[in-house]
Amino acid sequence: MSAASLLTRLSDAQAEAVRRVRDAVVEVSRPGRRGGRGAGTHLGGGRVVTCAHVVGSAREVRVRTASGAVGTACVEAVARGDDLALLALPPEAVVHLPALRLGEAPALGAQVLAVGHPGGSVGAASAGVVVGHDEAGRTLTDAHLRPGHSGGALVDATGRLVGVLATLSAPDLGGAVRPEAVRALLTAAGAVHG
């Protein structure tokens, strides 16, 4: 196989992964707050995981899907220590909303995709690799993150959620909460997860 053919296949596979992931990533904003938007990832059953700093102290947040549908989600559980929050969408909001499955924490050097909603850009994607872990145990990636990626999806090559985008650790590094913390939040909230 030629190098050009291999790159074309890789590019096509990456574009397809982004297409699948972006439809499961919603925009999250607090009522009455300007500019304070982030993202969240639908895990199925109307449950959306995002960052605690995205929802703040709100009990309800506004959610907009990639298709443009807007609704209200209740903040069901918060784990401030991990900077995670779990939202519950009404049943009618999830009829056509795909879900991502939780994967395992990615290995050092693994290729990952970051998908969020920076600056109102719906489903913006950035590719990178895992470069390490910080003192809090977050996965560090060199994928280019901007405000609005918080709460978005860090996914592996198979499209599984391997982190929740949470912090800018440095100008060229972003941090993501590992999937073990997401599983712990889902368990504490009594939510079913895969």
PDB file of C-alpha atoms in Angstrom:
ATOM      1  CA  MET A   1       0.000   0.000   0.000  1.00  0.00           C
ATOM      2  CA  SER A   2       1.374   3.417  -0.939  1.00  0.00           C
ATOM      3  CA  ALA A   3       1.960   6.149   1.635  1.00  0.00           C
ATOM      4  CA  ALA A   4      -0.674   8.330  -0.067  1.00  0.00           C
ATOM      5  CA  SER A   5      -3.241   5.517   0.083  1.00  0.00           C
ATOM      6  CA  LEU A   6      -2.466   4.850   3.742  1.00  0.00           C
ATOM      7  CA  LEU A   7      -2.824   8.548   4.628  1.00  0.00           C
ATOM      8  CA  THR A   8      -6.102   8.760   2.720  1.00  0.00           C
ATOM      9  CA  ARG A   9      -7.496   5.761   4.630  1.00  0.00           C
ATOM     10  CA  LEU A  10      -6.334   7.215   7.936  1.00  0.00           C
ATOM     11  CA  SER A  11      -7.849  10.606   7.104  1.00  0.00           C
ATOM     12  CA  ASP A  12     -11.157   9.045   6.056  1.00  0.00           C
ATOM     13  CA  ALA A  13     -11.311   6.914   9.226  1.00  0.00           C
ATOM     14  CA  GLN A  14     -10.582   9.937  11.410  1.00  0.00           C
ATOM     15  CA  ALA A  15     -13.242  12.044   9.662  1.00  0.00           C
ATOM     16  CA  GLU A  16     -15.793   9.247  10.150  1.00  0.00           C
ATOM     17  CA  ALA A  17     -14.902   8.956  13.839  1.00  0.00           C
ATOM     18  CA  VAL A  18     -15.374  12.706  14.300  1.00  0.00           C
ATOM     19  CA  ARG A  19     -18.741  12.569  12.526  1.00  0.00           C
ATOM     20  CA  ARG A  20     -19.984   9.840  14.891  1.00  0.00           C
ATOM     21  CA  VAL A  21     -18.610  11.487  18.008  1.00  0.00           C
ATOM     22  CA  ARG A  22     -19.753  15.041  17.296  1.00  0.00           C
ATOM     23  CA  ASP A  23     -23.413  13.979  17.157  1.00  0.00           C
ATOM     24  CA  ALA A  24     -23.127  12.611  20.731  1.00  0.00           C
ATOM     25  CA  VAL A  25     -21.484  15.816  22.042  1.00  0.00           C
ATOM     26  CA  VAL A  26     -23.887  18.561  23.103  1.00  0.00           C
ATOM     27  CA  GLU A  27     -23.315  22.207  23.958  1.00  0.00           C
ATOM     28  CA  VAL A  28     -24.016  23.060  27.613  1.00  0.00           C
ATOM     29  CA  SER A  29     -24.682  26.574  28.919  1.00  0.00           C
ATOM     30  CA  ARG A  30     -26.001  28.081  32.123  1.00  0.00           C
ATOM     31  CA  PRO A  31     -29.123  30.254  31.903  1.00  0.00           C
ATOM     32  CA  GLY A  32     -28.332  33.944  32.056  1.00  0.00           C
ATOM     33  CA  ARG A  33     -24.572  33.466  31.740  1.00  0.00           C
ATOM     34  CA  ARG A  34     -22.874  34.998  28.722  1.00  0.00           C
ATOM     35  CA  GLY A  35     -19.907  33.301  27.152  1.00  0.00           C
ATOM     36  CA  GLY A  36     -19.804  30.487  29.723  1.00  0.00           C
ATOM     37  CA  ARG A  37     -20.451  27.593  27.430  1.00  0.00           C
ATOM     38  CA  GLY A  38     -18.965  24.154  27.409  1.00  0.00           C
ATOM     39  CA  ALA A  39     -19.802  20.723  26.115  1.00  0.00           C
ATOM     40  CA  GLY A  40     -21.133  17.411  27.371  1.00  0.00           C
ATOM     41  CA  THR A  41     -21.158  13.838  26.107  1.00  0.00           C
ATOM     42  CA  HIS A  42     -24.275  11.666  25.905  1.00  0.00           C
ATOM     43  CA  LEU A  43     -23.602   8.229  27.419  1.00  0.00           C
ATOM     44  CA  GLY A  44     -27.068   6.807  26.774  1.00  0.00           C
ATOM     45  CA  GLY A  45     -30.337   6.820  28.674  1.00  0.00           C
ATOM     46  CA  GLY A  46     -30.439  10.608  28.564  1.00  0.00           C
ATOM     47  CA  ARG A  47     -27.323  10.898  30.779  1.00  0.00           C
ATOM     48  CA  VAL A  48     -24.769  13.530  29.750  1.00  0.00           C
ATOM     49  CA  VAL A  49     -21.397  13.874  31.465  1.00  0.00           C
ATOM     50  CA  THR A  50     -19.735  17.293  31.575  1.00  0.00           C
ATOM     51  CA  CYS A  51     -17.474  19.302  33.875  1.00  0.00           C
ATOM     52  CA  ALA A  52     -18.642  20.639  37.221  1.00  0.00           C
ATOM     53  CA  HIS A  53     -17.140  24.030  36.363  1.00  0.00           C
ATOM     54  CA  VAL A  54     -19.353  24.186  33.251  1.00  0.00           C
ATOM     55  CA  VAL A  55     -22.585  23.850  35.263  1.00  0.00           C
ATOM     56  CA  GLY A  56     -21.388  25.807  38.319  1.00  0.00           C
ATOM     57  CA  SER A  57     -24.124  25.869  40.966  1.00  0.00           C
ATOM     58  CA  ALA A  58     -27.001  25.662  38.462  1.00  0.00           C
ATOM     59  CA  ARG A  59     -29.680  23.020  38.940  1.00  0.00           C
ATOM     60  CA  GLU A  60     -30.723  23.198  35.299  1.00  0.00           C
ATOM     61  CA  VAL A  61     -28.716  23.988  32.177  1.00  0.00           C
ATOM     62  CA  ARG A  62     -29.468  24.614  28.532  1.00  0.00           C
ATOM     63  CA  VAL A  63     -28.392  21.892  26.118  1.00  0.00           C
ATOM     64  CA  ARG A  64     -28.082  22.185  22.335  1.00  0.00           C
ATOM     65  CA  THR A  65     -27.437  19.192  20.109  1.00  0.00           C
ATOM     66  CA  ALA A  66     -25.299  19.151  16.952  1.00  0.00           C
ATOM     67  CA  SER A  67     -28.546  19.187  14.938  1.00  0.00           C
ATOM     68  CA  GLY A  68     -29.571  22.442  16.644  1.00  0.00           C
ATOM     69  CA  ALA A  69     -32.275  21.055  18.956  1.00  0.00           C
ATOM     70  CA  VAL A  70     -32.401  22.936  22.256  1.00  0.00           C
ATOM     71  CA  GLY A  71     -33.637  21.636  25.594  1.00  0.00           C
ATOM     72  CA  THR A  72     -33.188  21.801  29.346  1.00  0.00           C
ATOM     73  CA  ALA A  73     -31.264  19.242  31.385  1.00  0.00           C
ATOM     74  CA  CYS A  74     -31.335  18.748  35.156  1.00  0.00           C
ATOM     75  CA  VAL A  75     -28.038  18.540  37.026  1.00  0.00           C
ATOM     76  CA  GLU A  76     -28.372  15.081  38.563  1.00  0.00           C
ATOM     77  CA  ALA A  77     -25.012  14.644  40.328  1.00  0.00           C
ATOM     78  CA  VAL A  78     -21.761  16.546  40.811  1.00  0.00           C
ATOM     79  CA  ALA A  79     -18.287  15.333  41.787  1.00  0.00           C
ATOM     80  CA  ARG A  80     -16.440  18.604  42.386  1.00  0.00           C
ATOM     81  CA  GLY A  81     -13.174  16.869  43.303  1.00  0.00           C
ATOM     82  CA  ASP A  82     -13.045  15.300  39.850  1.00  0.00           C
ATOM     83  CA  ASP A  83     -14.644  18.345  38.140  1.00  0.00           C
ATOM     84  CA  LEU A  84     -17.481  16.197  36.799  1.00  0.00           C
ATOM     85  CA  ALA A  85     -21.240  16.647  36.595  1.00  0.00           C
ATOM     86  CA  LEU A  86     -23.983  14.342  35.365  1.00  0.00           C
ATOM     87  CA  LEU A  87     -26.986  15.786  33.537  1.00  0.00           C
ATOM     88  CA  ALA A  88     -30.358  14.149  32.884  1.00  0.00           C
ATOM     89  CA  LEU A  89     -32.106  14.987  29.618  1.00  0.00           C
ATOM     90  CA  PRO A  90     -35.867  14.624  29.157  1.00  0.00           C
ATOM     91  CA  PRO A  91     -36.853  11.503  27.149  1.00  0.00           C
ATOM     92  CA  GLU A  92     -37.968  13.485  24.098  1.00  0.00           C
ATOM     93  CA  ALA A  93     -34.504  15.053  23.808  1.00  0.00           C
ATOM     94  CA  VAL A  94     -32.703  11.742  23.311  1.00  0.00           C
ATOM     95  CA  VAL A  95     -34.799  10.132  20.587  1.00  0.00           C
ATOM     96  CA  HIS A  96     -32.204  10.782  17.878  1.00  0.00           C
ATOM     97  CA  LEU A  97     -29.192  11.477  20.093  1.00  0.00           C
ATOM     98  CA  PRO A  98     -26.433   8.872  19.716  1.00  0.00           C
ATOM     99  CA  ALA A  99     -24.423   7.774  22.733  1.00  0.00           C
ATOM    100  CA  LEU A 100     -20.755   7.025  23.287  1.00  0.00           C
ATOM    101  CA  ARG A 101     -19.492   4.054  25.250  1.00  0.00           C
ATOM    102  CA  LEU A 102     -16.930   4.431  27.986  1.00  0.00           C
ATOM    103  CA  GLY A 103     -13.509   3.019  27.223  1.00  0.00           C
ATOM    104  CA  GLU A 104     -10.357   2.674  29.278  1.00  0.00           C
ATOM    105  CA  ALA A 105      -7.776   5.349  30.057  1.00  0.00           C
ATOM    106  CA  PRO A 106      -5.524   5.702  26.997  1.00  0.00           C
ATOM    107  CA  ALA A 107      -1.884   4.653  27.052  1.00  0.00           C
ATOM    108  CA  LEU A 108       1.028   7.034  26.714  1.00  0.00           C
ATOM    109  CA  GLY A 109       1.483   7.826  23.019  1.00  0.00           C
ATOM    110  CA  ALA A 110      -2.063   6.762  22.041  1.00  0.00           C
ATOM    111  CA  GLN A 111      -3.749   8.770  19.289  1.00  0.00           C
ATOM    112  CA  VAL A 112      -6.852  10.609  20.551  1.00  0.00           C
ATOM    113  CA  LEU A 113      -9.493  13.031  19.267  1.00  0.00           C
ATOM    114  CA  ALA A 114     -10.920  15.926  21.282  1.00  0.00           C
ATOM    115  CA  VAL A 115     -14.430  17.108  20.359  1.00  0.00           C
ATOM    116  CA  GLY A 116     -16.192  20.112  21.889  1.00  0.00           C
ATOM    117  CA  HIS A 117     -17.864  23.430  21.073  1.00  0.00           C
ATOM    118  CA  PRO A 118     -15.248  26.196  21.347  1.00  0.00           C
ATOM    119  CA  GLY A 119     -16.417  29.666  20.401  1.00  0.00           C
ATOM    120  CA  GLY A 120     -19.778  28.340  19.203  1.00  0.00           C
ATOM    121  CA  SER A 121     -18.108  26.080  16.642  1.00  0.00           C
ATOM    122  CA  VAL A 122     -20.303  22.985  16.859  1.00  0.00           C
ATOM    123  CA  GLY A 123     -18.400  19.731  17.153  1.00  0.00           C
ATOM    124  CA  ALA A 124     -14.929  21.181  16.611  1.00  0.00           C
ATOM    125  CA  ALA A 125     -12.355  18.393  16.559  1.00  0.00           C
ATOM    126  CA  SER A 126      -8.653  18.315  17.282  1.00  0.00           C
ATOM    127  CA  ALA A 127      -6.290  15.334  17.046  1.00  0.00           C
ATOM    128  CA  GLY A 128      -3.360  14.656  19.325  1.00  0.00           C
ATOM    129  CA  VAL A 129      -1.527  12.069  21.361  1.00  0.00           C
ATOM    130  CA  VAL A 130      -1.445  11.262  25.055  1.00  0.00           C
ATOM    131  CA  VAL A 131       1.731  12.823  26.448  1.00  0.00           C
ATOM    132  CA  GLY A 132       1.366  11.896  30.121  1.00  0.00           C
ATOM    133  CA  HIS A 133      -0.676  12.398  33.286  1.00  0.00           C
ATOM    134  CA  ASP A 134      -0.729  15.278  35.767  1.00  0.00           C
ATOM    135  CA  GLU A 135      -0.624  15.149  39.572  1.00  0.00           C
ATOM    136  CA  ALA A 136      -4.427  14.904  39.731  1.00  0.00           C
ATOM    137  CA  GLY A 137      -4.321  11.796  37.509  1.00  0.00           C
ATOM    138  CA  ARG A 138      -5.764  13.566  34.479  1.00  0.00           C
ATOM    139  CA  THR A 139      -4.756  12.443  31.022  1.00  0.00           C
ATOM    140  CA  LEU A 140      -2.633  15.054  29.248  1.00  0.00           C
ATOM    141  CA  THR A 141      -2.879  15.440  25.491  1.00  0.00           C
ATOM    142  CA  ASP A 142      -1.333  17.788  22.957  1.00  0.00           C
ATOM    143  CA  ALA A 143      -4.665  18.078  21.084  1.00  0.00           C
ATOM    144  CA  HIS A 144      -5.386  21.799  20.646  1.00  0.00           C
ATOM    145  CA  LEU A 145      -8.097  22.774  23.164  1.00  0.00           C
ATOM    146  CA  ARG A 146      -9.852  26.108  23.612  1.00  0.00           C
ATOM    147  CA  PRO A 147     -12.528  27.484  25.950  1.00  0.00           C
ATOM    148  CA  GLY A 148     -15.725  25.625  25.046  1.00  0.00           C
ATOM    149  CA  HIS A 149     -14.017  22.242  24.858  1.00  0.00           C
ATOM    150  CA  SER A 150     -14.574  21.775  28.634  1.00  0.00           C
ATOM    151  CA  GLY A 151     -16.887  18.829  29.222  1.00  0.00           C
ATOM    152  CA  GLY A 152     -16.344  17.564  25.688  1.00  0.00           C
ATOM    153  CA  ALA A 153     -15.203  14.130  24.597  1.00  0.00           C
ATOM    154  CA  LEU A 154     -11.706  12.722  24.434  1.00  0.00           C
ATOM    155  CA  VAL A 155     -12.062   9.560  22.355  1.00  0.00           C
ATOM    156  CA  ASP A 156      -9.784   6.787  21.188  1.00  0.00           C
ATOM    157  CA  ALA A 157      -9.409   5.343  17.685  1.00  0.00           C
ATOM    158  CA  THR A 158     -12.545   3.213  18.154  1.00  0.00           C
ATOM    159  CA  GLY A 159     -14.690   6.204  19.178  1.00  0.00           C
ATOM    160  CA  ARG A 160     -14.944   5.228  22.843  1.00  0.00           C
ATOM    161  CA  LEU A 161     -14.944   7.961  25.490  1.00  0.00           C
ATOM    162  CA  VAL A 162     -11.549   7.828  27.217  1.00  0.00           C
ATOM    163  CA  GLY A 163     -11.728  11.183  28.990  1.00  0.00           C
ATOM    164  CA  VAL A 164     -13.798  14.286  29.687  1.00  0.00           C
ATOM    165  CA  LEU A 165     -11.976  17.418  28.545  1.00  0.00           C
ATOM    166  CA  ALA A 166     -11.445  19.565  31.607  1.00  0.00           C
ATOM    167  CA  THR A 167      -8.422  21.834  31.761  1.00  0.00           C
ATOM    168  CA  LEU A 168      -5.744  23.643  29.860  1.00  0.00           C
ATOM    169  CA  SER A 169      -2.654  22.464  31.727  1.00  0.00           C
ATOM    170  CA  ALA A 170      -0.311  24.618  29.654  1.00  0.00           C
ATOM    171  CA  PRO A 171      -0.576  26.580  26.380  1.00  0.00           C
ATOM    172  CA  ASP A 172       0.096  23.382  24.440  1.00  0.00           C
ATOM    173  CA  LEU A 173      -1.402  20.731  26.767  1.00  0.00           C
ATOM    174  CA  GLY A 174      -4.966  19.877  27.700  1.00  0.00           C
ATOM    175  CA  GLY A 175      -6.173  17.677  30.535  1.00  0.00           C
ATOM    176  CA  ALA A 176      -9.016  15.183  30.603  1.00  0.00           C
ATOM    177  CA  VAL A 177     -10.711  13.456  33.528  1.00  0.00           C
ATOM    178  CA  ARG A 178     -10.134   9.725  33.214  1.00  0.00           C
ATOM    179  CA  PRO A 179     -12.996   7.267  32.555  1.00  0.00           C
ATOM    180  CA  GLU A 180     -12.663   5.638  36.005  1.00  0.00           C
ATOM    181  CA  ALA A 181     -13.900   8.885  37.574  1.00  0.00           C
ATOM    182  CA  VAL A 182     -16.824   8.984  35.120  1.00  0.00           C
ATOM    183  CA  ARG A 183     -17.754   5.399  36.068  1.00  0.00           C
ATOM    184  CA  ALA A 184     -17.596   6.320  39.760  1.00  0.00           C
ATOM    185  CA  LEU A 185     -19.937   9.283  39.191  1.00  0.00           C
ATOM    186  CA  LEU A 186     -22.398   7.134  37.243  1.00  0.00           C
ATOM    187  CA  THR A 187     -22.344   4.480  39.972  1.00  0.00           C
ATOM    188  CA  ALA A 188     -22.866   7.058  42.728  1.00  0.00           C
ATOM    189  CA  ALA A 189     -25.831   8.486  40.785  1.00  0.00           C
ATOM    190  CA  GLY A 190     -27.307   5.014  40.249  1.00  0.00           C
ATOM    191  CA  ALA A 191     -27.037   5.395  36.463  1.00  0.00           C
ATOM    192  CA  VAL A 192     -26.506   2.354  34.244  1.00  0.00           C
ATOM    193  CA  HIS A 193     -23.321   2.471  32.190  1.00  0.00           C
ATOM    194  CA  GLY A 194     -21.431   0.255  29.763  1.00  0.00           C
TER     195      GLY A 194
END
